[in-house]
Amino acid sequence: MDEQTPYQLMGGDGAVRLLCQRFYELMDSIPQFATIRAMHPADLQSSRDKLFMFLSGWLGGPDLYAQHIGHPMLRRRHLPFAIGKEERDQWVACMYLAMESVGIAERLRERLLASFFNTADFMRNQ
């Protein structure tokens, strides 16, 4: 029997959309995340859409980012931004709160947290 992907375990498209929505709501409203918020445009819709498309494929669902934008090239796309440990930690903390807030099961949340941390750490360029 095939193991379910994180995308499936989370609940698919709607759940990933909700996670992205909540992530940016938290980033936009909690002062602790001001540093990473400042890296984003005033209107977060484009950022939200791109994160949703990326996470869809990254979590094992449809590879929407590649279909609509091209290869993610995450590190290259993030090079214009000064990303150090503080920015990494803010991003990961915000994502953890978002996962918790939308009700992702603790076991899956902890599994994803490790992957999110590794990916965010790879974005560091400072």
Short mmCIF file of N, CA and C in Angstrom, two decimals:
data_model
loop_
_atom_site.label_atom_id
_atom_site.label_comp_id
_atom_site.label_asym_id
_atom_site.label_seq_id
_atom_site.Cartn_x
_atom_site.Cartn_y
_atom_site.Cartn_z
N MET A 1 0.84 -1.19 0.00
CA MET A 1 0.00 0.00 0.00
C MET A 1 0.88 1.25 0.00
N ASP A 2 0.56 2.19 -0.85
CA ASP A 2 1.34 3.41 -0.95
C ASP A 2 1.11 4.31 0.26
N GLU A 3 2.19 4.90 0.75
CA GLU A 3 2.09 5.85 1.85
C GLU A 3 1.51 7.16 1.32
N GLN A 4 0.64 7.75 2.09
CA GLN A 4 0.07 9.03 1.68
C GLN A 4 1.11 10.13 1.77
N THR A 5 1.00 11.09 0.86
CA THR A 5 1.91 12.24 0.87
C THR A 5 1.45 13.22 1.95
N PRO A 6 2.34 14.11 2.37
CA PRO A 6 1.91 15.16 3.31
C PRO A 6 0.73 15.96 2.75
N TYR A 7 0.72 16.20 1.44
CA TYR A 7 -0.37 16.92 0.78
C TYR A 7 -1.70 16.21 1.06
N GLN A 8 -1.72 14.90 0.88
CA GLN A 8 -2.93 14.12 1.14
C GLN A 8 -3.28 14.09 2.62
N LEU A 9 -2.26 13.90 3.46
CA LEU A 9 -2.49 13.84 4.91
C LEU A 9 -3.06 15.15 5.45
N MET A 10 -2.65 16.26 4.85
CA MET A 10 -3.14 17.57 5.29
C MET A 10 -4.58 17.81 4.85
N GLY A 11 -4.98 17.18 3.76
CA GLY A 11 -6.34 17.39 3.25
C GLY A 11 -6.38 17.98 1.86
N GLY A 12 -5.25 18.02 1.17
CA GLY A 12 -5.22 18.45 -0.22
C GLY A 12 -5.25 19.95 -0.43
N ASP A 13 -5.72 20.34 -1.59
CA ASP A 13 -5.71 21.72 -2.07
C ASP A 13 -6.24 22.72 -1.04
N GLY A 14 -7.42 22.47 -0.52
CA GLY A 14 -8.04 23.42 0.41
C GLY A 14 -7.22 23.62 1.67
N ALA A 15 -6.65 22.55 2.17
CA ALA A 15 -5.84 22.64 3.39
C ALA A 15 -4.55 23.40 3.14
N VAL A 16 -3.92 23.17 2.00
CA VAL A 16 -2.68 23.88 1.67
C VAL A 16 -2.98 25.37 1.46
N ARG A 17 -4.08 25.67 0.80
CA ARG A 17 -4.48 27.08 0.62
C ARG A 17 -4.70 27.75 1.98
N LEU A 18 -5.39 27.05 2.86
CA LEU A 18 -5.66 27.59 4.19
C LEU A 18 -4.36 27.83 4.96
N LEU A 19 -3.42 26.90 4.87
CA LEU A 19 -2.13 27.06 5.53
C LEU A 19 -1.41 28.31 5.02
N CYS A 20 -1.40 28.51 3.71
CA CYS A 20 -0.72 29.68 3.14
C CYS A 20 -1.41 30.97 3.56
N GLN A 21 -2.73 30.96 3.55
CA GLN A 21 -3.49 32.13 3.99
C GLN A 21 -3.13 32.48 5.44
N ARG A 22 -3.14 31.48 6.28
CA ARG A 22 -2.86 31.71 7.70
C ARG A 22 -1.43 32.14 7.92
N PHE A 23 -0.49 31.56 7.19
CA PHE A 23 0.92 31.93 7.30
C PHE A 23 1.09 33.43 7.07
N TYR A 24 0.50 33.93 5.99
CA TYR A 24 0.66 35.35 5.69
C TYR A 24 -0.16 36.25 6.61
N GLU A 25 -1.27 35.77 7.12
CA GLU A 25 -2.02 36.53 8.12
C GLU A 25 -1.17 36.72 9.37
N LEU A 26 -0.53 35.65 9.81
CA LEU A 26 0.32 35.73 11.00
C LEU A 26 1.53 36.62 10.75
N MET A 27 2.17 36.45 9.60
CA MET A 27 3.33 37.26 9.27
C MET A 27 2.97 38.75 9.26
N ASP A 28 1.78 39.04 8.78
CA ASP A 28 1.34 40.42 8.63
C ASP A 28 0.88 41.04 9.95
N SER A 29 0.59 40.23 10.94
CA SER A 29 -0.02 40.77 12.16
C SER A 29 0.78 40.61 13.44
N ILE A 30 1.80 39.78 13.44
CA ILE A 30 2.57 39.54 14.67
C ILE A 30 3.91 40.28 14.58
N PRO A 31 4.16 41.20 15.50
CA PRO A 31 5.40 41.99 15.46
C PRO A 31 6.67 41.14 15.44
N GLN A 32 6.64 39.96 16.00
CA GLN A 32 7.80 39.06 16.03
C GLN A 32 8.29 38.73 14.61
N PHE A 33 7.40 38.86 13.62
CA PHE A 33 7.74 38.50 12.24
C PHE A 33 7.99 39.72 11.35
N ALA A 34 8.21 40.87 11.96
CA ALA A 34 8.37 42.12 11.21
C ALA A 34 9.53 42.07 10.21
N THR A 35 10.60 41.41 10.57
CA THR A 35 11.77 41.37 9.68
C THR A 35 11.43 40.66 8.38
N ILE A 36 10.77 39.51 8.47
CA ILE A 36 10.45 38.81 7.22
C ILE A 36 9.27 39.47 6.51
N ARG A 37 8.38 40.10 7.26
CA ARG A 37 7.27 40.82 6.62
C ARG A 37 7.80 41.93 5.74
N ALA A 38 8.85 42.60 6.21
CA ALA A 38 9.44 43.73 5.47
C ALA A 38 10.06 43.28 4.14
N MET A 39 10.32 42.01 3.98
CA MET A 39 10.90 41.49 2.74
C MET A 39 9.84 41.28 1.66
N HIS A 40 8.59 41.42 2.02
CA HIS A 40 7.48 41.14 1.12
C HIS A 40 6.82 42.43 0.64
N PRO A 41 6.13 42.37 -0.48
CA PRO A 41 5.41 43.56 -0.95
C PRO A 41 4.23 43.89 -0.02
N ALA A 42 3.73 45.10 -0.11
CA ALA A 42 2.60 45.51 0.73
C ALA A 42 1.40 44.58 0.52
N ASP A 43 1.11 44.26 -0.73
CA ASP A 43 0.03 43.33 -1.04
C ASP A 43 0.61 41.92 -1.08
N LEU A 44 0.16 41.07 -0.18
CA LEU A 44 0.73 39.74 -0.03
C LEU A 44 0.11 38.68 -0.96
N GLN A 45 -0.84 39.06 -1.78
CA GLN A 45 -1.55 38.05 -2.58
C GLN A 45 -0.61 37.26 -3.49
N SER A 46 0.27 37.92 -4.18
CA SER A 46 1.20 37.23 -5.07
C SER A 46 2.10 36.28 -4.29
N SER A 47 2.59 36.73 -3.15
CA SER A 47 3.43 35.87 -2.31
C SER A 47 2.64 34.66 -1.83
N ARG A 48 1.41 34.89 -1.44
CA ARG A 48 0.53 33.81 -0.97
C ARG A 48 0.30 32.79 -2.08
N ASP A 49 0.03 33.29 -3.28
CA ASP A 49 -0.22 32.39 -4.42
C ASP A 49 1.02 31.57 -4.76
N LYS A 50 2.18 32.21 -4.74
CA LYS A 50 3.42 31.50 -5.06
C LYS A 50 3.74 30.45 -4.00
N LEU A 51 3.54 30.78 -2.73
CA LEU A 51 3.79 29.80 -1.68
C LEU A 51 2.84 28.62 -1.83
N PHE A 52 1.57 28.91 -2.12
CA PHE A 52 0.61 27.82 -2.32
C PHE A 52 1.04 26.91 -3.47
N MET A 53 1.39 27.49 -4.60
CA MET A 53 1.80 26.68 -5.76
C MET A 53 3.03 25.86 -5.43
N PHE A 54 3.99 26.48 -4.74
CA PHE A 54 5.21 25.76 -4.39
C PHE A 54 4.90 24.62 -3.42
N LEU A 55 4.19 24.94 -2.33
CA LEU A 55 3.90 23.92 -1.32
C LEU A 55 3.06 22.78 -1.88
N SER A 56 2.19 23.07 -2.81
CA SER A 56 1.38 22.01 -3.41
C SER A 56 2.29 20.89 -3.92
N GLY A 57 3.27 21.23 -4.72
CA GLY A 57 4.19 20.23 -5.26
C GLY A 57 5.16 19.70 -4.24
N TRP A 58 5.68 20.58 -3.39
CA TRP A 58 6.67 20.20 -2.37
C TRP A 58 6.09 19.19 -1.39
N LEU A 59 4.80 19.30 -1.14
CA LEU A 59 4.13 18.39 -0.20
C LEU A 59 3.62 17.11 -0.88
N GLY A 60 3.81 16.99 -2.18
CA GLY A 60 3.42 15.77 -2.88
C GLY A 60 2.15 15.86 -3.67
N GLY A 61 1.63 17.07 -3.83
CA GLY A 61 0.43 17.27 -4.65
C GLY A 61 0.81 17.75 -6.04
N PRO A 62 -0.12 18.36 -6.75
CA PRO A 62 0.17 18.86 -8.10
C PRO A 62 1.32 19.87 -8.09
N ASP A 63 2.21 19.75 -9.06
CA ASP A 63 3.39 20.60 -9.14
C ASP A 63 3.03 21.92 -9.82
N LEU A 64 2.20 22.70 -9.17
CA LEU A 64 1.64 23.92 -9.74
C LEU A 64 2.69 24.99 -10.03
N TYR A 65 3.68 25.12 -9.17
CA TYR A 65 4.70 26.15 -9.36
C TYR A 65 5.43 25.91 -10.67
N ALA A 66 5.88 24.69 -10.89
CA ALA A 66 6.60 24.37 -12.12
C ALA A 66 5.70 24.57 -13.34
N GLN A 67 4.43 24.22 -13.21
CA GLN A 67 3.49 24.35 -14.32
C GLN A 67 3.24 25.81 -14.70
N HIS A 68 3.18 26.68 -13.71
CA HIS A 68 2.80 28.08 -13.97
C HIS A 68 3.97 29.05 -14.02
N ILE A 69 5.04 28.74 -13.30
CA ILE A 69 6.15 29.70 -13.20
C ILE A 69 7.46 29.13 -13.72
N GLY A 70 7.66 27.85 -13.51
CA GLY A 70 8.91 27.20 -13.90
C GLY A 70 9.54 26.54 -12.70
N HIS A 71 10.76 26.10 -12.86
CA HIS A 71 11.47 25.44 -11.76
C HIS A 71 11.57 26.41 -10.58
N PRO A 72 11.33 25.93 -9.37
CA PRO A 72 11.35 26.85 -8.21
C PRO A 72 12.68 27.57 -7.98
N MET A 73 13.79 26.92 -8.24
CA MET A 73 15.11 27.54 -8.00
C MET A 73 15.08 28.37 -6.71
N LEU A 74 14.70 27.74 -5.63
CA LEU A 74 14.47 28.46 -4.37
C LEU A 74 15.62 29.34 -3.94
N ARG A 75 16.80 28.78 -3.88
CA ARG A 75 17.93 29.58 -3.40
C ARG A 75 18.17 30.78 -4.32
N ARG A 76 18.13 30.56 -5.60
CA ARG A 76 18.37 31.65 -6.55
C ARG A 76 17.31 32.75 -6.42
N ARG A 77 16.05 32.35 -6.26
CA ARG A 77 14.96 33.33 -6.14
C ARG A 77 15.04 34.12 -4.84
N HIS A 78 15.72 33.56 -3.84
CA HIS A 78 15.82 34.24 -2.55
C HIS A 78 17.12 35.01 -2.37
N LEU A 79 18.05 34.90 -3.31
CA LEU A 79 19.34 35.59 -3.19
C LEU A 79 19.23 37.10 -3.04
N PRO A 80 18.25 37.78 -3.65
CA PRO A 80 18.17 39.23 -3.48
C PRO A 80 17.86 39.66 -2.04
N PHE A 81 17.45 38.74 -1.20
CA PHE A 81 17.07 39.07 0.17
C PHE A 81 18.15 38.62 1.14
N ALA A 82 18.46 39.46 2.11
CA ALA A 82 19.43 39.10 3.15
C ALA A 82 18.75 38.15 4.13
N ILE A 83 19.11 36.89 4.05
CA ILE A 83 18.50 35.87 4.90
C ILE A 83 19.57 35.25 5.78
N GLY A 84 19.44 35.51 7.06
CA GLY A 84 20.33 34.93 8.05
C GLY A 84 19.54 34.04 9.00
N LYS A 85 20.14 33.75 10.12
CA LYS A 85 19.48 32.89 11.10
C LYS A 85 18.18 33.51 11.63
N GLU A 86 18.20 34.82 11.85
CA GLU A 86 17.00 35.48 12.37
C GLU A 86 15.83 35.35 11.40
N GLU A 87 16.08 35.60 10.13
CA GLU A 87 15.03 35.51 9.13
C GLU A 87 14.55 34.06 8.97
N ARG A 88 15.51 33.14 8.96
CA ARG A 88 15.15 31.71 8.89
C ARG A 88 14.25 31.33 10.06
N ASP A 89 14.66 31.72 11.25
CA ASP A 89 13.91 31.34 12.45
C ASP A 89 12.53 31.99 12.49
N GLN A 90 12.43 33.23 12.01
CA GLN A 90 11.12 33.88 11.95
C GLN A 90 10.20 33.14 10.98
N TRP A 91 10.73 32.79 9.82
CA TRP A 91 9.92 32.09 8.81
C TRP A 91 9.43 30.75 9.36
N VAL A 92 10.33 30.00 9.96
CA VAL A 92 9.98 28.68 10.49
C VAL A 92 8.97 28.82 11.63
N ALA A 93 9.17 29.78 12.52
CA ALA A 93 8.24 29.99 13.63
C ALA A 93 6.85 30.38 13.12
N CYS A 94 6.82 31.23 12.12
CA CYS A 94 5.54 31.64 11.54
C CYS A 94 4.84 30.45 10.90
N MET A 95 5.59 29.62 10.18
CA MET A 95 5.00 28.44 9.55
C MET A 95 4.52 27.45 10.61
N TYR A 96 5.27 27.30 11.68
CA TYR A 96 4.84 26.39 12.74
C TYR A 96 3.51 26.86 13.35
N LEU A 97 3.44 28.15 13.64
CA LEU A 97 2.18 28.70 14.18
C LEU A 97 1.03 28.53 13.20
N ALA A 98 1.31 28.72 11.93
CA ALA A 98 0.27 28.55 10.91
C ALA A 98 -0.20 27.10 10.86
N MET A 99 0.75 26.15 10.89
CA MET A 99 0.37 24.73 10.87
C MET A 99 -0.46 24.37 12.09
N GLU A 100 -0.04 24.88 13.23
CA GLU A 100 -0.77 24.62 14.48
C GLU A 100 -2.17 25.25 14.41
N SER A 101 -2.24 26.46 13.91
CA SER A 101 -3.48 27.22 13.85
C SER A 101 -4.53 26.57 12.95
N VAL A 102 -4.09 25.96 11.85
CA VAL A 102 -5.05 25.34 10.92
C VAL A 102 -5.34 23.89 11.27
N GLY A 103 -4.72 23.40 12.33
CA GLY A 103 -5.05 22.07 12.82
C GLY A 103 -4.34 20.90 12.18
N ILE A 104 -3.15 21.12 11.67
CA ILE A 104 -2.37 20.00 11.14
C ILE A 104 -1.97 19.12 12.32
N ALA A 105 -2.19 17.84 12.18
CA ALA A 105 -1.91 16.88 13.26
C ALA A 105 -0.46 17.01 13.75
N GLU A 106 -0.29 16.86 15.04
CA GLU A 106 1.02 17.10 15.66
C GLU A 106 2.13 16.27 15.02
N ARG A 107 1.88 15.01 14.77
CA ARG A 107 2.92 14.14 14.19
C ARG A 107 3.35 14.66 12.81
N LEU A 108 2.39 15.01 11.98
CA LEU A 108 2.70 15.56 10.66
C LEU A 108 3.36 16.92 10.79
N ARG A 109 2.87 17.73 11.70
CA ARG A 109 3.43 19.07 11.92
C ARG A 109 4.91 18.97 12.29
N GLU A 110 5.26 18.05 13.17
CA GLU A 110 6.66 17.90 13.58
C GLU A 110 7.52 17.40 12.42
N ARG A 111 6.96 16.51 11.61
CA ARG A 111 7.68 16.00 10.44
C ARG A 111 7.92 17.13 9.44
N LEU A 112 6.89 17.92 9.20
CA LEU A 112 7.02 19.04 8.27
C LEU A 112 7.95 20.11 8.81
N LEU A 113 7.92 20.33 10.12
CA LEU A 113 8.77 21.35 10.72
C LEU A 113 10.24 21.08 10.40
N ALA A 114 10.66 19.83 10.51
CA ALA A 114 12.06 19.49 10.20
C ALA A 114 12.37 19.79 8.74
N SER A 115 11.47 19.46 7.84
CA SER A 115 11.69 19.74 6.42
C SER A 115 11.67 21.23 6.13
N PHE A 116 10.73 21.95 6.75
CA PHE A 116 10.69 23.40 6.57
C PHE A 116 11.97 24.05 7.09
N PHE A 117 12.45 23.58 8.24
CA PHE A 117 13.67 24.15 8.79
C PHE A 117 14.84 23.93 7.83
N ASN A 118 14.99 22.72 7.33
CA ASN A 118 16.10 22.42 6.42
C ASN A 118 16.02 23.27 5.16
N THR A 119 14.83 23.44 4.63
CA THR A 119 14.66 24.25 3.43
C THR A 119 14.96 25.72 3.72
N ALA A 120 14.43 26.23 4.83
CA ALA A 120 14.67 27.62 5.21
C ALA A 120 16.16 27.86 5.50
N ASP A 121 16.80 26.88 6.11
CA ASP A 121 18.23 27.01 6.40
C ASP A 121 19.03 27.07 5.11
N PHE A 122 18.60 26.35 4.09
CA PHE A 122 19.26 26.36 2.80
C PHE A 122 19.16 27.73 2.12
N MET A 123 18.15 28.52 2.49
CA MET A 123 17.97 29.86 1.90
C MET A 123 18.92 30.89 2.49
N ARG A 124 19.55 30.56 3.63
CA ARG A 124 20.44 31.54 4.28
C ARG A 124 21.58 31.92 3.34
N ASN A 125 21.84 33.22 3.29
CA ASN A 125 22.94 33.74 2.49
C ASN A 125 23.74 34.79 3.28
N GLN A 126 23.48 34.87 4.55
CA GLN A 126 24.19 35.81 5.45
C GLN A 126 24.83 35.05 6.58
#
